[in-house]
Coordinates of N, CA and C in Angstrom, one line a residue:
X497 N 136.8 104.8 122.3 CA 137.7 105.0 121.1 C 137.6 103.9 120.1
X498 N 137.2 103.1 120.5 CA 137.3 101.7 119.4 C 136.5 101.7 118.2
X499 N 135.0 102.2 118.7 CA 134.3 101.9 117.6 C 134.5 103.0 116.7
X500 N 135.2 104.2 117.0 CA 135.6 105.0 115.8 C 136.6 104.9 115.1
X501 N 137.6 104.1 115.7 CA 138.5 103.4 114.5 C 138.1 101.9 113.9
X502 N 137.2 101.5 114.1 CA 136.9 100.4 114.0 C 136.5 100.2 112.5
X503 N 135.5 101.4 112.1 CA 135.5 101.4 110.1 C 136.5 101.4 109.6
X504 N 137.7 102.1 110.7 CA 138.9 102.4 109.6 C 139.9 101.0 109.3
X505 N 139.6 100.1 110.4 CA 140.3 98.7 110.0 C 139.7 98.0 109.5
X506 N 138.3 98.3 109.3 CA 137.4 97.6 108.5 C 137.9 97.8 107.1
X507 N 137.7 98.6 106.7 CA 138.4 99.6 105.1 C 140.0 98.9 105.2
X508 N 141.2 99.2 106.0 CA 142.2 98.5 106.4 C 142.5 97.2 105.8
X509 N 141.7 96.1 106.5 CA 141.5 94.7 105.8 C 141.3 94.7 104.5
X510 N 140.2 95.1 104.2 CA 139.5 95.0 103.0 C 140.8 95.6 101.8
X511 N 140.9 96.7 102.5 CA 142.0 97.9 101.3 C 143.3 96.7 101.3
X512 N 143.7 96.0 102.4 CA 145.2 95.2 101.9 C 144.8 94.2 101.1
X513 N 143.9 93.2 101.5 CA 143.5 92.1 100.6 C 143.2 92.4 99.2
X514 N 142.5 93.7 99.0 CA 142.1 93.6 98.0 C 142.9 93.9 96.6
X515 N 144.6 94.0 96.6 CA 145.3 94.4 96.3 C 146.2 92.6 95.7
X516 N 145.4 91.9 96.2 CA 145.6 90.4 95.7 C 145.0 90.2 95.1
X517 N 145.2 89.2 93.9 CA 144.6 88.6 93.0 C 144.7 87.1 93.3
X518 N 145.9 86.9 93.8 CA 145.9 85.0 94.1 C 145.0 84.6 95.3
X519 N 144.2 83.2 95.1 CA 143.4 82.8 96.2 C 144.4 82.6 97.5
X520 N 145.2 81.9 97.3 CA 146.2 81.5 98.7 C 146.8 82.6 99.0
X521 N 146.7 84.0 98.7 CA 147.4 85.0 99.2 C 146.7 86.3 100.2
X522 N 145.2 85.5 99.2 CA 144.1 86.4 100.3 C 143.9 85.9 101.4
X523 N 143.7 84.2 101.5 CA 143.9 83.2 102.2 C 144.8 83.4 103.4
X524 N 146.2 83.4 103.2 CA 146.9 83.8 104.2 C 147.0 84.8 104.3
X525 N 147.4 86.0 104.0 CA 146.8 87.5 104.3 C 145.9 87.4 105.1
X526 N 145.0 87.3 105.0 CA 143.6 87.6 105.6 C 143.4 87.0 106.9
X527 N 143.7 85.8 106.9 CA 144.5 85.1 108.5 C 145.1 85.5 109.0
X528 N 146.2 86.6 108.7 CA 146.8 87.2 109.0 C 146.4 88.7 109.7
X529 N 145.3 89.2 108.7 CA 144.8 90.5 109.1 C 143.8 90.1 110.8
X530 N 142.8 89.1 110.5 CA 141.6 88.9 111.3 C 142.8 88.1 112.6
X531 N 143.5 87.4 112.6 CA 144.5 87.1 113.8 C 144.4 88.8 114.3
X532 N 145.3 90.0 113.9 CA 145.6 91.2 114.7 C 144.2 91.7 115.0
X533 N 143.2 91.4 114.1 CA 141.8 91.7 114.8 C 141.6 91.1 116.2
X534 N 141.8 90.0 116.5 CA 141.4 89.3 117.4 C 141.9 89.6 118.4
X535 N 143.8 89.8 118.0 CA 143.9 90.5 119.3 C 143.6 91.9 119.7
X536 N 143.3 92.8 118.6 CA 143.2 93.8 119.2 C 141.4 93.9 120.2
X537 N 140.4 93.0 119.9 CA 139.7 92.7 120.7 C 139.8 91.8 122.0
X538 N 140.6 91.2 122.1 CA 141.0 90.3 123.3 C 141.7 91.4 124.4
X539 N 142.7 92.3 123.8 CA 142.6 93.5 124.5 C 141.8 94.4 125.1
X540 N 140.7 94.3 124.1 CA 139.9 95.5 124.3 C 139.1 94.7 125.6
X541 N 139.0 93.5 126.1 CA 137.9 92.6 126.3 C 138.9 92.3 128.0
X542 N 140.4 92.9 127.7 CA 140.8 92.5 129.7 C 142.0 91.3 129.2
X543 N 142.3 90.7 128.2 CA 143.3 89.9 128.0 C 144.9 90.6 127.8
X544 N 145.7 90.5 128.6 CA 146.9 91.3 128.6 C 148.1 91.1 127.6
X545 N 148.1 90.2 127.3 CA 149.2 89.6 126.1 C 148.6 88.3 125.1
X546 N 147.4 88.8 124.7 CA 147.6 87.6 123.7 C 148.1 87.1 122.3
X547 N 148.8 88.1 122.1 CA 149.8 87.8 121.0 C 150.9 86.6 121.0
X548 N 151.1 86.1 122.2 CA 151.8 84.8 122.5 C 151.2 83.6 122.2
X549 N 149.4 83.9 122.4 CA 149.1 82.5 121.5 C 148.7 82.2 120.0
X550 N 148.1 81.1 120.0 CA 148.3 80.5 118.7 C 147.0 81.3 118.1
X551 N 146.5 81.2 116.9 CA 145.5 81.2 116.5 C 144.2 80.9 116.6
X552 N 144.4 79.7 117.1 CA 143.3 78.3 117.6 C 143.2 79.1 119.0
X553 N 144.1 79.3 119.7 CA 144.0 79.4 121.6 C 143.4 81.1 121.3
X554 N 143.6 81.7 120.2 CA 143.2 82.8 120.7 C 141.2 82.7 120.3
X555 N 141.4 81.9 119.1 CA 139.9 82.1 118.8 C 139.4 81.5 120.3
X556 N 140.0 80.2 121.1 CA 138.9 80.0 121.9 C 138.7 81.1 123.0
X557 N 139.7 82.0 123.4 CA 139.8 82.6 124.5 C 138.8 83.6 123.7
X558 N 138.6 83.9 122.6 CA 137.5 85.2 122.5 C 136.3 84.5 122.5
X559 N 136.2 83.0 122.0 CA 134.9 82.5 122.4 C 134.8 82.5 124.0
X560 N 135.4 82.0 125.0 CA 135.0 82.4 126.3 C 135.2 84.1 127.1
X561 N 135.3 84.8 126.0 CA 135.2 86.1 126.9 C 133.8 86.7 125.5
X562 N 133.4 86.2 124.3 CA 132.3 87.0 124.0 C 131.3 86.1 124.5
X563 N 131.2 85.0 125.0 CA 129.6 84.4 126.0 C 129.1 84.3 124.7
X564 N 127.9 84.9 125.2 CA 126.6 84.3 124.6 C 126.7 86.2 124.0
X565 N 127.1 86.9 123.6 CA 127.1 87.9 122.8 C 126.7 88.3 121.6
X566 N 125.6 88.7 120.6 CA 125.4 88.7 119.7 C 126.6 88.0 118.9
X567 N 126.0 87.2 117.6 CA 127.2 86.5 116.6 C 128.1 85.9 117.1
X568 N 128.1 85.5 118.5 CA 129.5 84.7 118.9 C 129.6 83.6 118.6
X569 N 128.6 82.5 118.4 CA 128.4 81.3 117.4 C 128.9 82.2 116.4
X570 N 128.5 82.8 115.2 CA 129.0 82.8 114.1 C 130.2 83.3 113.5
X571 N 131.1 84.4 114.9 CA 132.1 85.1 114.6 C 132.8 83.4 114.8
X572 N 133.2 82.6 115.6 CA 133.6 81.4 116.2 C 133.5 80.4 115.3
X573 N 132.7 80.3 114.9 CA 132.5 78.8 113.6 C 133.1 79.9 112.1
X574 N 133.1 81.0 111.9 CA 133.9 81.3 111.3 C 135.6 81.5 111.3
X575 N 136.0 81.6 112.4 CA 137.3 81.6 112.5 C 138.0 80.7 112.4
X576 N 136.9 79.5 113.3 CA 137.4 77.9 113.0 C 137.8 77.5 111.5
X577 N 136.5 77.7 111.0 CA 136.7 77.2 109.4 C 137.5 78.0 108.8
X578 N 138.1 79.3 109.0 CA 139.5 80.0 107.8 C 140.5 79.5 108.4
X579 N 140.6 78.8 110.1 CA 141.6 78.3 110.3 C 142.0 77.1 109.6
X580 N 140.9 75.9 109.6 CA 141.1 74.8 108.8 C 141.5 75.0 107.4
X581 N 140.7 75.9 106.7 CA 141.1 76.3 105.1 C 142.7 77.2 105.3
X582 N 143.4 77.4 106.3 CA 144.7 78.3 106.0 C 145.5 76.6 106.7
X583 N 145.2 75.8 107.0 CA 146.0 74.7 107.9 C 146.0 73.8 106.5
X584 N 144.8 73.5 105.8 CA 145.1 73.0 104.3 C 146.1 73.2 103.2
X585 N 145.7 74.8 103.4 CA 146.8 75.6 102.6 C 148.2 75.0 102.6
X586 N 148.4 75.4 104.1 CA 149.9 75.0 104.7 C 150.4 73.8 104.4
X587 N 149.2 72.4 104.8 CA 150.1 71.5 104.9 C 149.8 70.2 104.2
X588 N 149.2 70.8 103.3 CA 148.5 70.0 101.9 C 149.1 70.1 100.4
X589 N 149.8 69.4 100.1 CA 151.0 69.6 99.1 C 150.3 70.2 97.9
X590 N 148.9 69.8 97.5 CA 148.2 70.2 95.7 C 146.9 71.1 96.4
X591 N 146.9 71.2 97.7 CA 145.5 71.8 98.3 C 145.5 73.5 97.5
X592 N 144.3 73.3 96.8 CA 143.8 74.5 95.9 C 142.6 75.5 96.4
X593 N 143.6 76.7 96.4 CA 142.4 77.7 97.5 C 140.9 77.9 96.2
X594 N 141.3 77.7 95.4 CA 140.0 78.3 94.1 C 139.5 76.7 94.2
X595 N 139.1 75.5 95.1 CA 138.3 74.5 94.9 C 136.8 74.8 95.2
X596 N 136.3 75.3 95.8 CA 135.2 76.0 96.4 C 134.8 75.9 97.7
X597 N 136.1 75.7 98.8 CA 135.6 75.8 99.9 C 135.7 77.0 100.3
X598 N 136.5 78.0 99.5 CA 136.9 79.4 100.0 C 135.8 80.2 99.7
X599 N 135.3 79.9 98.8 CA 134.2 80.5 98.1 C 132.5 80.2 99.3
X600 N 132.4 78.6 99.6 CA 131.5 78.4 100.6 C 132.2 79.7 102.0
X601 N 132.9 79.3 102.6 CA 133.5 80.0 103.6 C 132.8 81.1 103.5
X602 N 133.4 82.1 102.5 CA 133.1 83.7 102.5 C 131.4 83.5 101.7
X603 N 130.8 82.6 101.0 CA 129.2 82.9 101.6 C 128.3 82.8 102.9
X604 N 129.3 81.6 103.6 CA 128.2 82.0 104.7 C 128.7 82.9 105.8
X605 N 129.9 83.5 105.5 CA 130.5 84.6 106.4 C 129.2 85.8 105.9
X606 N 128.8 86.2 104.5 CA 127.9 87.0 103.7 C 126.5 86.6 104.3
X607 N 126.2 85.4 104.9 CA 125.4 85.0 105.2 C 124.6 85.6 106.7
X608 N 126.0 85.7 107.3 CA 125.8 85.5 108.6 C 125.8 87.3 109.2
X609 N 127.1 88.2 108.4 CA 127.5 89.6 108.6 C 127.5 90.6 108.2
X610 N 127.3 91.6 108.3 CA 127.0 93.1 107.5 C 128.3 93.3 108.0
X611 N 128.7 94.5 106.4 CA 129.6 95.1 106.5 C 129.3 96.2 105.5
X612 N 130.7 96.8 105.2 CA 130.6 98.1 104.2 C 131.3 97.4 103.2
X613 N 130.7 98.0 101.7 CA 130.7 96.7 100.2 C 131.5 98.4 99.7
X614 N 132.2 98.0 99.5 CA 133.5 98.9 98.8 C 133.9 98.5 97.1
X615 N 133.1 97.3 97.0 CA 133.5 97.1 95.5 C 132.4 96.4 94.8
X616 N 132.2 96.2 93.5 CA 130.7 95.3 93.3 C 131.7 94.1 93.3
X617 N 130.5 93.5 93.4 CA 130.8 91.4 94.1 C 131.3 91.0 92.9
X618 N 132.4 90.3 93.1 CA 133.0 89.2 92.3 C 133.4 88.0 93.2
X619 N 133.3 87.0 92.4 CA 134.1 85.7 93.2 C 135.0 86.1 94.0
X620 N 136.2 87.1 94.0 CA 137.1 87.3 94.6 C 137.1 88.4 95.3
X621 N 136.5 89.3 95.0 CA 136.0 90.8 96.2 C 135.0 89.9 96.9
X622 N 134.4 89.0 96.7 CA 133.0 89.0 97.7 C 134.0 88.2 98.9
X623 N 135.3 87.1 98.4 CA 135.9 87.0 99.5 C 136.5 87.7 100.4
X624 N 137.5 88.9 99.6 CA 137.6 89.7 100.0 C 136.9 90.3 101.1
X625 N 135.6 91.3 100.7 CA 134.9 91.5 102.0 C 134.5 90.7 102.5
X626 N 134.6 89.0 102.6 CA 134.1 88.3 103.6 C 135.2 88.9 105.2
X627 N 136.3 89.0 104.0 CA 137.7 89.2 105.8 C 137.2 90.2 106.6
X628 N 136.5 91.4 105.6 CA 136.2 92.9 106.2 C 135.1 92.9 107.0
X629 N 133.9 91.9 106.5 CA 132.8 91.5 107.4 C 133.2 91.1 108.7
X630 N 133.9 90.3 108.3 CA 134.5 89.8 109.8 C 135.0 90.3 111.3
X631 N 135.9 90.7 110.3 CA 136.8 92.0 111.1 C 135.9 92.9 111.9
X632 N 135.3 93.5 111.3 CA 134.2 94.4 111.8 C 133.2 94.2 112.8
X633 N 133.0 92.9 112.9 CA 131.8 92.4 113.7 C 132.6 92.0 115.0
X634 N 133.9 91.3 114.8 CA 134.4 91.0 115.9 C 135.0 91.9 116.4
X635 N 134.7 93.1 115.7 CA 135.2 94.3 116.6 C 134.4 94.9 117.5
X636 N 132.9 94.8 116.8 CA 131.8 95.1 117.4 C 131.8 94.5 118.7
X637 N 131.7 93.3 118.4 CA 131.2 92.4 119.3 C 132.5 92.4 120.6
X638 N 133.6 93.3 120.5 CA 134.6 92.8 121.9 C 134.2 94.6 122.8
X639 N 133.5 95.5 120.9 CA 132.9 96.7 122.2 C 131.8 96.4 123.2
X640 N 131.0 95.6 122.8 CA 129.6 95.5 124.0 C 130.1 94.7 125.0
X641 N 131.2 94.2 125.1 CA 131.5 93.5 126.8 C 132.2 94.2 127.4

C-alpha cells in the first residue's frame, strides 16, 4: 500500500510548502512535513511509536534500520543539515533563512534525488521541491526493507 500513496505525500509536501513565500516558513514547515515522513517510514520499517522521539533520535533510528540501502548516506546527511538550518532558525536571534545556506541545502538535496517538478525552478520552488524530493525517497527507501 505505501508506494501508492507515496506520490500522493510527495504532491502533499510539495502542495503545503508551496503555498509559502517566507524562507523561515518553508524552513519550519517543511521540518515539520519530512519529521511525519520519517515517521511514517519508521513505521513502515517495524518501529512502534516513534513519534515520542526527537527529530535528531528519529533521523538516527532510520539511519540504523535503512543500513546500507540505496541513498541512506544521502537521505541522512540530508536530514542532519535541515536539522541544523531549522536549530539556527530557532535559536539564532538575526539567523537569516535567505543567507544561502538554504539555498546550498536544497542544491545538493537536487543533487543527490529525483522527484516530480510540479513548478518551473525558482530560488524558492527549487527549495520547495527539495522537501518533496526528499520525502519521496525516504519513502522509497523504508519500502525496500
Amino acid at each position: 500500500m505505501g508506494d501508492k500513496v507515496d506520490p500522493l505525500l510527495e504532491l502533499a509536501v510539495w502542495g503545503n510548502l508551496d503555498r509559502f513565500s517566507d524562507y523561515s516558513l518553508i524552513l519550519l514547515n517543511g521540518h515539520i512535513f519530512l519529521e511525519k515522513i520519517i515517521e511514517i517510514a519508521l513505521k513502515r520499517m517495524g518501529d512502534p511509536d516513534p513519534e515520542k522521539l526527537s527529530f535528531y533520535s528519529k533521523v538516527i533510528r532510520l539511519k540504523h534500520l535503512l543500513g546500507q540501502s540505496p541513498h541512506s548516506d544521502s537521505i541522512i546527511y540530508s536530514l542532519t543539515e535541515l536539522n541544523r538550518l531549522r536549530n539556527k532558525l530557532a535559536h539564532e536571534f538575526k539567523y537569516d533563512a535567505k543567507n544561502g545556506e538554504f539555498h546550498s541545502w536544497s542544491e545538493q538535496v537536487h543533487l543527490n534525488f529525483e522527484g516530480e517538478k510540479y513548478t518551473k525552478f525558482t530560488p524558492r520552488t527549487k527549495i520547495v521541491h527539495a522537501f518533496s524530493f526528499l520525502a519521496i525517497n525516504i519513502l522509497e527507501a523504508s519500502n525496500q526493507e
